[in-house]
Coordinates of C-alpha atoms in Angstrom, one line a residue:
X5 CA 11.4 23.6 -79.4
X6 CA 13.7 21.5 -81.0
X7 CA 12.5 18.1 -82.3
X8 CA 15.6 16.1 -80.6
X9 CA 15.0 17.5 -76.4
X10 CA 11.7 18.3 -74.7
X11 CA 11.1 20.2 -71.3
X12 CA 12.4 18.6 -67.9
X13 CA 9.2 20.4 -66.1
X14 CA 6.6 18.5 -68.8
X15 CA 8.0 15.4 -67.7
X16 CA 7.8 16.0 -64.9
X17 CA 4.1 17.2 -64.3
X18 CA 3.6 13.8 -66.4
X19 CA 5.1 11.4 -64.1
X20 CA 4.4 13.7 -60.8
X21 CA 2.4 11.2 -59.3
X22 CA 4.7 8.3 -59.7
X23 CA 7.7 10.6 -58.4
X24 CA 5.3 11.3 -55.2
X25 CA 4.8 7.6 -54.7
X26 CA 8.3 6.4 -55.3
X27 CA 9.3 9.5 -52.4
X28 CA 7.1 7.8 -49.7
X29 CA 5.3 4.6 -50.7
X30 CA 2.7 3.5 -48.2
X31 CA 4.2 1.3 -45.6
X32 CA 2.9 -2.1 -45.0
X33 CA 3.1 -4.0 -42.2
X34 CA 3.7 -7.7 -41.9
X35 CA 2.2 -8.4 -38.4
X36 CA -1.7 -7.3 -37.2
X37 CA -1.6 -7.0 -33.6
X38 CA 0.1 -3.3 -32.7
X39 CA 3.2 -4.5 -30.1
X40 CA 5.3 -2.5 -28.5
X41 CA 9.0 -2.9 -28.1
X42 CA 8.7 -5.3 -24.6
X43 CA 5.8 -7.5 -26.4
X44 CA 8.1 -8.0 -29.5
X45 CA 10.9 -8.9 -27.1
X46 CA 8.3 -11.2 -25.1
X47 CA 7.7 -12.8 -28.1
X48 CA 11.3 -13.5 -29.6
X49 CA 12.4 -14.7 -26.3
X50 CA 9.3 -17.2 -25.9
X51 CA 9.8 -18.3 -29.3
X52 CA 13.8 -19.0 -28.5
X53 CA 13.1 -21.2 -25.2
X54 CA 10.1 -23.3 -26.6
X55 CA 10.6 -26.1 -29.0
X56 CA 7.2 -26.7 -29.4
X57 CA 7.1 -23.5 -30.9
X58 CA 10.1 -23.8 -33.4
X59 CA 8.6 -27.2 -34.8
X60 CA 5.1 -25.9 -34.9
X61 CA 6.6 -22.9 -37.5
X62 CA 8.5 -25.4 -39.1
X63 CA 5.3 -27.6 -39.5
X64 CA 3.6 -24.3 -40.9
X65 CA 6.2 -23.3 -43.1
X66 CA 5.6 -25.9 -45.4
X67 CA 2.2 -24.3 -46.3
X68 CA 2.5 -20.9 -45.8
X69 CA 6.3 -19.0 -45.7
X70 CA 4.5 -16.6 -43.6
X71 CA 3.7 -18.9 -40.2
X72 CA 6.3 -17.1 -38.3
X73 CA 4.3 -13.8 -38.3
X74 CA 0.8 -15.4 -37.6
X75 CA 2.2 -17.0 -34.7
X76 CA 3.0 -14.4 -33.5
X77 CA -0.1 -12.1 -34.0
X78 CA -1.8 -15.3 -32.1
X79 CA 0.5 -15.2 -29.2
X80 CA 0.2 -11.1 -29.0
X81 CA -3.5 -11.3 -29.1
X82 CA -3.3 -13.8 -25.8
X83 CA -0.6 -11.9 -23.9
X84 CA -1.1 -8.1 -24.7
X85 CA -3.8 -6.4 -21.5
X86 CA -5.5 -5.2 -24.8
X87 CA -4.5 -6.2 -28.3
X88 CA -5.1 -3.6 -30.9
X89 CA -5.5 -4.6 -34.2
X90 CA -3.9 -2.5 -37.1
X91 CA -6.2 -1.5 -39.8
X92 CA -6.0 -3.6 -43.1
X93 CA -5.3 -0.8 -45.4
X94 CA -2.1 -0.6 -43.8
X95 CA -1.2 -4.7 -43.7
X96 CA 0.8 -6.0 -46.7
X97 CA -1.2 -8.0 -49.2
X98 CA 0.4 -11.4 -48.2
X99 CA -0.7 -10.6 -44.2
X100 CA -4.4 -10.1 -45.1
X101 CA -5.0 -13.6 -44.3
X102 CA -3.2 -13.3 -40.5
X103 CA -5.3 -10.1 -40.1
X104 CA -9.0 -11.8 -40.6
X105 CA -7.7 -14.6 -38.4
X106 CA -6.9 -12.5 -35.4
X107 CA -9.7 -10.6 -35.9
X108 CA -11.9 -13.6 -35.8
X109 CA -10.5 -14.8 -32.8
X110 CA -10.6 -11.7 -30.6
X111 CA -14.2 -11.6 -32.1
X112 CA -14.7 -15.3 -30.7
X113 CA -16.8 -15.8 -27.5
X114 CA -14.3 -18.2 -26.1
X115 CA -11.2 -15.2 -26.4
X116 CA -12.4 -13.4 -23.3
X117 CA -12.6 -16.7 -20.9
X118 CA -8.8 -17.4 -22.8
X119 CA -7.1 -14.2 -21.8
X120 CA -8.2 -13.9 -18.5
X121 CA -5.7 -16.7 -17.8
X122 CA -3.1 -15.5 -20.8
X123 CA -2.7 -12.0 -20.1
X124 CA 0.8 -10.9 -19.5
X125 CA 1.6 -14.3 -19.3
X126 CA 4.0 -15.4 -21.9
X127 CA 4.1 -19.1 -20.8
X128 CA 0.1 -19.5 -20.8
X129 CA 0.2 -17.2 -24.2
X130 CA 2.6 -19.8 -25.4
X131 CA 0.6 -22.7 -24.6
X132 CA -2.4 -20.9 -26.1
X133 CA -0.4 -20.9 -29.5
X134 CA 0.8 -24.4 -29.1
X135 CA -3.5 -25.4 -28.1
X136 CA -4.3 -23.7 -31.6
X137 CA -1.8 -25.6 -33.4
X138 CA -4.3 -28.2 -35.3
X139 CA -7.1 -25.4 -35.9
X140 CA -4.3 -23.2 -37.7
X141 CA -2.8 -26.1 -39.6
X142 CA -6.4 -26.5 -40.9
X143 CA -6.9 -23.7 -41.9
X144 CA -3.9 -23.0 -43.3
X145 CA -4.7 -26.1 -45.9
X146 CA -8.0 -24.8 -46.2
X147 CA -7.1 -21.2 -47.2
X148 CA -4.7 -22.2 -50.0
X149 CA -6.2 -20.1 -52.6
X150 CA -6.5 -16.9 -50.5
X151 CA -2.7 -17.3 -49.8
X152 CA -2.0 -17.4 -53.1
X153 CA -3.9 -14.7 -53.8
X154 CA -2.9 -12.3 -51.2
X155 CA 0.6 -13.3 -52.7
X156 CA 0.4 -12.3 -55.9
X157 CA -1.6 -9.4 -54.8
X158 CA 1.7 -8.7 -52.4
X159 CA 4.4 -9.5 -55.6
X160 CA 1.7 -6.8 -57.7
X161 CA 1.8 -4.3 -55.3
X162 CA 5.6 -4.7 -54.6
X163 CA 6.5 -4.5 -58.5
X164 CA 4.2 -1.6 -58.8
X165 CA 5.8 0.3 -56.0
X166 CA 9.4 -0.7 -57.5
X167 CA 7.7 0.4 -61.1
X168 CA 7.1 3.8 -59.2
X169 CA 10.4 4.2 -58.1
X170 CA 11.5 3.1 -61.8
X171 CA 9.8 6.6 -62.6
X172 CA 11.3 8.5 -60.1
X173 CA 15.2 7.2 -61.0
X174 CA 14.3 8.0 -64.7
X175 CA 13.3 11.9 -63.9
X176 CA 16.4 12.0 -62.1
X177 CA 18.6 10.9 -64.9
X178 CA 16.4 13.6 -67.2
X179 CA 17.4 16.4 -64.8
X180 CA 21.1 15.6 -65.0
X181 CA 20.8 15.7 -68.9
X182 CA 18.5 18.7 -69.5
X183 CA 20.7 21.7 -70.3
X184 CA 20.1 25.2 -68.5
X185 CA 17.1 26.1 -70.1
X186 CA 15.2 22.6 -68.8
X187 CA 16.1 21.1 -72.5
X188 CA 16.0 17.1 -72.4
X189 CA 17.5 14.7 -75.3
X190 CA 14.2 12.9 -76.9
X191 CA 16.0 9.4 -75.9
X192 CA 15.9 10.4 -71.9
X193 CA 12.0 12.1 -72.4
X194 CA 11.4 8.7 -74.0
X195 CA 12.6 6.5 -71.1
X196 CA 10.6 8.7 -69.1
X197 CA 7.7 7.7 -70.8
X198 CA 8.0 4.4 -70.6
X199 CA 8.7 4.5 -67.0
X200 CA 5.9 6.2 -66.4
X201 CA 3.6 3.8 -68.8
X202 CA 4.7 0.8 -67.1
X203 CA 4.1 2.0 -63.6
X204 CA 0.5 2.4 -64.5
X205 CA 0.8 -1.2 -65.9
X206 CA 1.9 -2.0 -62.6
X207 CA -0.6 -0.3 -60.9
X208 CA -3.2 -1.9 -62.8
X209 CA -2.4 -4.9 -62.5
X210 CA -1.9 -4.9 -58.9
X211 CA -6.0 -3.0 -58.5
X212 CA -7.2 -6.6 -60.0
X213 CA -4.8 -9.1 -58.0
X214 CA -6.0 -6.9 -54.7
X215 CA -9.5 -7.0 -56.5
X216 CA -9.3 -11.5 -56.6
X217 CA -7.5 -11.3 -53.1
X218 CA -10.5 -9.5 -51.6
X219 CA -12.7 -12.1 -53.5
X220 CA -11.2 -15.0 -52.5
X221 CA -11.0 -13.7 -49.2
X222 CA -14.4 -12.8 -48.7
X223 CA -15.0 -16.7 -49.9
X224 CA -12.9 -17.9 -47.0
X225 CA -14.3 -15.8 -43.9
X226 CA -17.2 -17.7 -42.5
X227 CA -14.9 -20.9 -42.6
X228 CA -12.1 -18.6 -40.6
X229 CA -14.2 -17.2 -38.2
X230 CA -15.5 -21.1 -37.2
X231 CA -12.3 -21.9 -37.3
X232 CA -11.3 -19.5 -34.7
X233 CA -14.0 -19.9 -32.8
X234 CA -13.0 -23.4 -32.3
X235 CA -9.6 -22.4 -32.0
X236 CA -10.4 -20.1 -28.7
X237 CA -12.2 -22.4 -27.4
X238 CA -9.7 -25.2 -27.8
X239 CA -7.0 -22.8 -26.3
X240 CA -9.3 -21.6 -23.8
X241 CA -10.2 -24.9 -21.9
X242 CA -6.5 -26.2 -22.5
X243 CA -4.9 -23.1 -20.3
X244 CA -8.0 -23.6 -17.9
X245 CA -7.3 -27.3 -17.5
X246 CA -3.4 -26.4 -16.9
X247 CA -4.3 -24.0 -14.8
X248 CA -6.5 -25.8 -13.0
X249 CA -3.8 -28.6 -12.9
X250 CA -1.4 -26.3 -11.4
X251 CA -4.1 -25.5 -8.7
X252 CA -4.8 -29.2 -7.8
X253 CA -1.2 -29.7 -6.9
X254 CA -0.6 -26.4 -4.9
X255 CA 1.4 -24.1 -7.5
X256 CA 0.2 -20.6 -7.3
X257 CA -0.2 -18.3 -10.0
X258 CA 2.4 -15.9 -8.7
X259 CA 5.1 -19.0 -8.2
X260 CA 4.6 -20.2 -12.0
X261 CA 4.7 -16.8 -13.1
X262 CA 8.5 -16.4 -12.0
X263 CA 9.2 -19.8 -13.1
X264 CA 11.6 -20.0 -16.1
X265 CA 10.3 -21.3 -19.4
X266 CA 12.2 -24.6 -19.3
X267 CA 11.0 -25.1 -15.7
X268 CA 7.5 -24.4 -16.1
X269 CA 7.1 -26.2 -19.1
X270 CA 9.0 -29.7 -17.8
X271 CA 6.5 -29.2 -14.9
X272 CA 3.5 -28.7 -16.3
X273 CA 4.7 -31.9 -18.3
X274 CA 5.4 -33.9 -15.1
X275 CA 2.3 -32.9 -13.6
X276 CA -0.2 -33.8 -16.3
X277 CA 2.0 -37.2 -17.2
X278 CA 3.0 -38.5 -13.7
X279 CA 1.7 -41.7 -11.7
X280 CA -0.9 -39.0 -10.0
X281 CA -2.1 -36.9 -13.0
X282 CA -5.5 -38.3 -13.3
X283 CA -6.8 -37.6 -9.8
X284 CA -5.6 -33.9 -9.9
X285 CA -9.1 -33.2 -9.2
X286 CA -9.5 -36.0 -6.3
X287 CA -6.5 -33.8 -5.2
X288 CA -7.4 -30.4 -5.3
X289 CA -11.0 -31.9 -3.7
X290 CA -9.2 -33.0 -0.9
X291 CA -7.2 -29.0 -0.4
X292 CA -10.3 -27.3 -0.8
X293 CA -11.9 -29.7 1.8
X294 CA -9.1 -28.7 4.4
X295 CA -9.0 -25.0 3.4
X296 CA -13.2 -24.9 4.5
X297 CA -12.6 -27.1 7.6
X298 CA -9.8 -24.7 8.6
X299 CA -12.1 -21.6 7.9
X300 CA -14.7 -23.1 10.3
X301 CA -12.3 -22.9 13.1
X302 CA -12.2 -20.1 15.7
X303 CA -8.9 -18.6 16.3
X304 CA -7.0 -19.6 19.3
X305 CA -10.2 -21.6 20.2
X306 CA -10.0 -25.7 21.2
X307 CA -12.7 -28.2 20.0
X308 CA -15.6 -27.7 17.3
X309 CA -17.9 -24.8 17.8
X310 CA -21.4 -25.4 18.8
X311 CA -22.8 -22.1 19.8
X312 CA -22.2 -19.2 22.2
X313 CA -21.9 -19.3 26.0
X314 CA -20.7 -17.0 28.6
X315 CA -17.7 -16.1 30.5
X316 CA -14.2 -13.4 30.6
X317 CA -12.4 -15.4 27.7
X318 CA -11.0 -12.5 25.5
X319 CA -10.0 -14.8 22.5
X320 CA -13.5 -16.5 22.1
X321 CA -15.3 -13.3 22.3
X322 CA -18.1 -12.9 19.8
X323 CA -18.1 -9.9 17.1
X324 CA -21.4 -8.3 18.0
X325 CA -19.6 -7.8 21.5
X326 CA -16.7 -6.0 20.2
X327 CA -18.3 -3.9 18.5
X328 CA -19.6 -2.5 21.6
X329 CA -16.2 -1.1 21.8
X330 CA -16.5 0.8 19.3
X331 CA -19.5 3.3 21.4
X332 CA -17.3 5.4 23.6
X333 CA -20.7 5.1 25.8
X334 CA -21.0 1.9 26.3
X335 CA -17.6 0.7 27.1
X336 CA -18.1 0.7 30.8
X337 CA -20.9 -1.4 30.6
X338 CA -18.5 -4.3 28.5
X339 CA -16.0 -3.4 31.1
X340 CA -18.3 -4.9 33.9
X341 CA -19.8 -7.5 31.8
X342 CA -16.0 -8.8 31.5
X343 CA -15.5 -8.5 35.2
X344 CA -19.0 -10.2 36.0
X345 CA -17.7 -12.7 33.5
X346 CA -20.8 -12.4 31.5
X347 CA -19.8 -11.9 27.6
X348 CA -21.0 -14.0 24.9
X349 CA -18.3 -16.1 23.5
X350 CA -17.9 -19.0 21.0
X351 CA -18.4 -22.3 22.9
X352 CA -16.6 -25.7 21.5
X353 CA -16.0 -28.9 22.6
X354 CA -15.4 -32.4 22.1
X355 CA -11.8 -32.4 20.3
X356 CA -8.5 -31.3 21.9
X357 CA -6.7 -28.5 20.4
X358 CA -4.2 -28.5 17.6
X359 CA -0.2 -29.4 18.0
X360 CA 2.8 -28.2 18.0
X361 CA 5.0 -30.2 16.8
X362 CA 5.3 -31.9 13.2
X363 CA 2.6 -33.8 11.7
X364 CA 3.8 -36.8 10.1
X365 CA 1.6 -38.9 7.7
X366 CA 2.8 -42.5 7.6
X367 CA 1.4 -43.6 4.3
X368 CA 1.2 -47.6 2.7
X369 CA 2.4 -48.6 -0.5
X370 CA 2.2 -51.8 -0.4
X371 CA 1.4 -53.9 -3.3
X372 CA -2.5 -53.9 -2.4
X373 CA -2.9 -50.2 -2.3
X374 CA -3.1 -50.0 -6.2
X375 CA -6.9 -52.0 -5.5
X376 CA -9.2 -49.2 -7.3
X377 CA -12.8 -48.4 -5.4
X378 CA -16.0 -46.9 -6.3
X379 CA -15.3 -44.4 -9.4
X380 CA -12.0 -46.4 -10.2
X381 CA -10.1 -43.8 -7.4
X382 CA -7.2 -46.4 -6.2
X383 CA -6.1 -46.7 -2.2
X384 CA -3.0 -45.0 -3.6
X385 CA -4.5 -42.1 -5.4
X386 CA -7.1 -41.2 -2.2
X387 CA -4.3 -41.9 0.7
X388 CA -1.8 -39.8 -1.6
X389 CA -4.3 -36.9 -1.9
X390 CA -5.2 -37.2 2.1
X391 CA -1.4 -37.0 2.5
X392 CA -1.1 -33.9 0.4
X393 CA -4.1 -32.1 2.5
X394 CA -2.2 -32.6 5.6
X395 CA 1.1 -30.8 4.0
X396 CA -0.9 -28.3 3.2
X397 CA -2.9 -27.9 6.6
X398 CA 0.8 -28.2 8.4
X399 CA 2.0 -25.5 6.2
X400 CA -1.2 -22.8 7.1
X401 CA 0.3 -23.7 10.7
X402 CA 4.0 -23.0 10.5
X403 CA 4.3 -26.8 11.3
X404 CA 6.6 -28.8 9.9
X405 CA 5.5 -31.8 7.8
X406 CA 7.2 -35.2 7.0
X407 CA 5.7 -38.2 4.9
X408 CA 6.9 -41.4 5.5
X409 CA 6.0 -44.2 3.1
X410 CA 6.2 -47.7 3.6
X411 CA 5.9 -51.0 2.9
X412 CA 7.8 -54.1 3.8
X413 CA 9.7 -53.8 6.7
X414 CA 13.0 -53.4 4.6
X415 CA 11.2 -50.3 2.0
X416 CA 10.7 -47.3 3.7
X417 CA 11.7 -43.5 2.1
X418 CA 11.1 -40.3 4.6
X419 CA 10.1 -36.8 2.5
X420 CA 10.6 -33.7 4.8
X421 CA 9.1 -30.2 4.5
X422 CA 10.2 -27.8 7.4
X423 CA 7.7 -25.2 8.2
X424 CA 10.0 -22.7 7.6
X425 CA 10.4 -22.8 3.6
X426 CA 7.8 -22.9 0.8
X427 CA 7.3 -26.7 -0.9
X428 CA 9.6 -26.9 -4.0
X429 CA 6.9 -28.4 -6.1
X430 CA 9.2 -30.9 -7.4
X431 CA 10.3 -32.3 -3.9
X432 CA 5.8 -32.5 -3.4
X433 CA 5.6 -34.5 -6.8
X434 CA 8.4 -36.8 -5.7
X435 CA 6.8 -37.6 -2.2
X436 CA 3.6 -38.1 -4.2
X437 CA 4.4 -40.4 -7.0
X438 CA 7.0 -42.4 -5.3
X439 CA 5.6 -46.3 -4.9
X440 CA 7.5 -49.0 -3.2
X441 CA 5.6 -52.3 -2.9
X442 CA 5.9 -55.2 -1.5
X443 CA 4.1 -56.3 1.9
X444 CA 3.0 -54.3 4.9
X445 CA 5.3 -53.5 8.8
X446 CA 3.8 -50.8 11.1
X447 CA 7.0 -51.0 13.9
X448 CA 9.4 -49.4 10.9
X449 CA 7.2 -46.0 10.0
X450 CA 5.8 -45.5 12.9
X451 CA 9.2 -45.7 14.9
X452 CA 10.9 -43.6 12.4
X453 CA 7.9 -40.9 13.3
X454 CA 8.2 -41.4 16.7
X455 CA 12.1 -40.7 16.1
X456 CA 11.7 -37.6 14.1
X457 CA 9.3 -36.3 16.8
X458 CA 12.1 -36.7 19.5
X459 CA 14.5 -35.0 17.7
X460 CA 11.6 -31.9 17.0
X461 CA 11.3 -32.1 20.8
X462 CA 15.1 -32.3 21.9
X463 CA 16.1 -29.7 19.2
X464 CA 13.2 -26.9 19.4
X465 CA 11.5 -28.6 22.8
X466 CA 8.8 -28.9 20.3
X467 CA 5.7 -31.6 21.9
X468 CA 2.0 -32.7 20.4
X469 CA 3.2 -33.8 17.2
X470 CA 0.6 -35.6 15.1
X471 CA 0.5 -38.8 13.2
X472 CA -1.8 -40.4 10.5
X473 CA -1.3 -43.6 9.6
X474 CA -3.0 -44.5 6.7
X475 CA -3.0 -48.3 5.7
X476 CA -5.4 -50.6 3.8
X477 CA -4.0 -53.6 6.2
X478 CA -3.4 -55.1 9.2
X479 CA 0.0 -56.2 10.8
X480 CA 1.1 -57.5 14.1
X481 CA 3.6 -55.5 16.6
X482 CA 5.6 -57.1 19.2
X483 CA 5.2 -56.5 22.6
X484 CA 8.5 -55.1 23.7
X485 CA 8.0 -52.6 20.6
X486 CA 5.1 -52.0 22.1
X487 CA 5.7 -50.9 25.4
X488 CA 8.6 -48.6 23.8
X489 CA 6.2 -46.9 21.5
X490 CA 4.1 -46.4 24.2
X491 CA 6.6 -44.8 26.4
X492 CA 8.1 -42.4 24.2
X493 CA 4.3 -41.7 23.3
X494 CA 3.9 -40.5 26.8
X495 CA 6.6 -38.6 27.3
X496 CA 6.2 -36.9 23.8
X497 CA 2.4 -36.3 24.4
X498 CA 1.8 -36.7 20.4
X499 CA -1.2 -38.1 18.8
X500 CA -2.0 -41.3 16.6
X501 CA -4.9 -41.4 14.2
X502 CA -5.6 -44.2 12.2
X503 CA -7.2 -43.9 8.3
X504 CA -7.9 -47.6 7.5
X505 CA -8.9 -47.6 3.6
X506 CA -11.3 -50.4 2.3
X507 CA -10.2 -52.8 5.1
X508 CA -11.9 -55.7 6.1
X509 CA -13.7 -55.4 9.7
X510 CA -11.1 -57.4 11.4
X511 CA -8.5 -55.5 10.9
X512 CA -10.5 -52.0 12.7
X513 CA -12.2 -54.5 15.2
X514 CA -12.2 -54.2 18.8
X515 CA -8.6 -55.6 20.0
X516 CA -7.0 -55.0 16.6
X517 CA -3.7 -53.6 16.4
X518 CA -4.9 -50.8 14.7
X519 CA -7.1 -50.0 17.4
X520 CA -4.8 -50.2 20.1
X521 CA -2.6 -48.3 18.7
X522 CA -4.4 -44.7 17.2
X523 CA -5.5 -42.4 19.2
X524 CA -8.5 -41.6 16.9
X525 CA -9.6 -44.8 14.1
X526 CA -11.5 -44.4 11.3
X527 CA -12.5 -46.6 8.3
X528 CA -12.8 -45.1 4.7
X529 CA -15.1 -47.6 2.0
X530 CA -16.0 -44.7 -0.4
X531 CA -12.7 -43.6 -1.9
X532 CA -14.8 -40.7 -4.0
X533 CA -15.6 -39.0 -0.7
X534 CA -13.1 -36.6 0.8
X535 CA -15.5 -35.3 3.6
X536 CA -14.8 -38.5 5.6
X537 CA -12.0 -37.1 7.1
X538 CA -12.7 -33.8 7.5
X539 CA -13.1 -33.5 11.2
X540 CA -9.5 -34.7 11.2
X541 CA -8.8 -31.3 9.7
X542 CA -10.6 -29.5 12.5
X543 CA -8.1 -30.9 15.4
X544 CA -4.5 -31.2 13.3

């Protein structure tokens, strides 16, 4: 062989491997969690509507140029049904770091409780993100030295790879100079050669930068996993407490779910920033009380039940005795127990049945009703929450609802809710944290309810509306207003009752306005307790 050329297929066979890794180097991934095209889509549009988001990254950026991509393994592991994890042989060096975090947190006890209210969710997913923001700031600082690292480990691996495609270009070049008997010029086999050493420079030196990322990464993993322990947990009880937020107030799941973004988010913000926010759970006390005094009422039944008696009444009939109904046998013998008049039914009494018409709480705003009782619970906050039961009991009976607040005789704002519709949230938020001040007038609201209830009745000949007045004072009435009131109260056959908060005993004393005017008076001295109305939830 001549001294000047050397064999194309010895060169070959010398750099094969380098050719076969510069053909198909091994792809790395940049992001952990396995998403699919609708997850990645989920994500991007999430990240376009929040600004949170955008100024969290940005915040993150200027520690690790990465913060993009973790965020969004964080918000994949929170919103995917089951987030899979890709293996860490596949993940590019400079990702190593996201992949130990994710797997930490979906290792976390506190991830579970966290997705149960994130899943498929990419608002709550979002605000998971946004809860982890100062755990994943800290440990961003905290994990400097694996970033850099897993960096240079990333730049070694990438300059090894472009080292191996080095190889490959110079075998190509030595197969368009080799004559036809394979016959390369010495200067070409010699490139080759030094393609070929370099990419096992390469190569070498990205084994020891993979071999100090793995150290230094070892190093940082109890610290991570605390970390995201803490993280989950954070994350977890802020979704919970939004959640239970949204609950208090009377937003379903399903109707923040097809919320958009903005709107959710500028909610969530009223609700946990308004006049009200700090007696959500006086709130969603006061629903749940309602909800379990409705649930103790028999259908289509009048009073409170207190026990079984007999009689022919098919709507107060007793389980056990339809199931007699159910024994072809035995149906003659219920058939003469009806006629005899003898079935067991559900026997109530004492309170008139339910009306028809709207109920209508009249509730004071007057400067004295920001006095706070036991637990600091202010007249406000427990006659607001009342109020906000009653909407919610006149809803579960097709009712209309208006609230009337009222002060002085010249301050008076009237918030209606027809039966008909679903609440706009918003319209509930500004009934309940509107405040007018000033003194106190009865003849105003409850003349404006009186009004609305002749309209119901002229309109849809709707009768047996119901009023709640709740005050925390007194106030005279003339007598001419009077005797009108009193009039159209006949003829409308409606219903008065009278919540008198922390009051003194004149003002719920025999002969008091308050008593002569309500139907049904009580007094209410321990604003913590929302059972003390709760038989007024059996009969509205």
């Amino acid at each position: 062989m001549d001294e000047e050329t050397e064999r194309l297929d010895a060169l070959t066979q010398q750099a094969g491997r380098w050719l076969a890794l510069s053909a198909s180097p091994a792809e790395r991934h940049t992001t952990a969690v396995v998403a699919g095209p609708y997850d990645r889509v989920a994500w991007r549009d999430v990240y376009a509507r929040s600004a949170a988001l955008r100024e969290l990254a940005a915040q993150l950026l200027t520690r690790h140029a990465h913060a993009p991509d973790l965020l969004a393994d964080v918000f994949l592991c929170a919103y995917q049904a089951a987030p899979r994890l890709r293996g860490r042989t596949v993940m590019a060096p400079s990702r190593l770091l996201h992949h130990q975090v994710v797997t930490a947190l979906t290792q976390s006890p506190g991830f579970a409780a966290l997705r149960r209210d994130t899943a498929g969710d990419a608002y709550a997913a979002a605000m998971a993100v946004l809860a982890q923001a100062s755990a994943l700031r800290g440990l961003l600082e905290r994990s400097r030295e694996v970033r850099e690292r897993t960096g240079r480990a990333d730049r070694a691996r990438q300059e090894a790879e472009a080292a191996a495609a080095a190889v490959g270009e110079a075998l190509r070049q030595a197969a368009e100079k080799a004559d036809g008997q394979g016959q390369v010029p010495a200067p070409v086999a010699a490139a080759v050669r030094r393609a070929v050493g370099a990419a096992e420079a390469a190569e070498d030196e990205a084994r020891r930068e993979d071999g100090a990322a793995a150290q230094a990464m070892a190093a940082a993993v109890p610290g991570i996993r605390s970390a995201a322990r803490n993280a989950a947990s954070a994350a977890a009880e802020a979704v919970r407490q939004e959640a239970a937020l949204m609950r208090a107030w009377g937003v379903d799941a399903g109707e923040t779910e097809r919320m958009p973004f903005e709107e959710r988010a500028r909610l969530a913000e009223r609700l946990r920033s308004g006049r009200l926010a700090r007696w959500a759970e006086l709130i969603g006390r006061f629903r749940q009380m309602a909800a379990g005094e409705r649930a103790r009422k028999v259908e289509h039944a009048t009073g409170e039940l207190v026990g079984v008696t007999l009689g022919d009444d098919l709507s107060r009939v007793i389980p056990s005795e339809l199931a007699v109904l159910g024994v072809p046998e035995l149906r003659a013998v219920f058939a003469a127990r009806y006629a005899a008049g003898e079935l067991m039914l559900y026997d109530s009494r004492g309170e008139q049945g339910t009306g028809r018409g709207a109920v209508i709480a009249c509730v004071d705003t007057s400067h004295s009703m920001y006095a706070e009782g036991p637990g600091g619970v202010t007249r406000e906050a427990w006659s607001k929450a009342c109020a906000l039961a009653l909407l919610d009991q006149a809803r579960h009976a097709g009712r209309d609802f208006v609230g009337i607040l009222f002060s002085a005789a010249d301050k008076l704002q009237v918030f209606r809710f027809p039966g008909d519709r679903p609440a706009r949230v918003t319209d509930v938020l500004d009934f309940a944290e509107t405040f007018l001040g000033g003194g106190t007038d009865f003849q105003r609201p409850l003349g404006t309810a009186a009004k609305i209830l002749e309209e119901e009745f002229d309109d849809a000949s709707r009768a047996r509306g119901d009023i709640v007045l709740i005050t925390d004072d007194a106030c005279e009435v003339s007598e001419t207003w009077t005797r009108l009131w009193n009039e159209i109260k006949r003829r409308l056959d409606f219903r008065l009752f009278g919540i008198a908060i922390a009051t003194p005993g004149t003002a719920t004393a025999s002969g008091s306005v308050l008593e002569s005017l309500c139907d049904n008076l009580r007094t209410v001295d321990d604003l913590t307790d929302v059972h003390t109305t709760a038989d007024l939830f059996r009969v509205i």
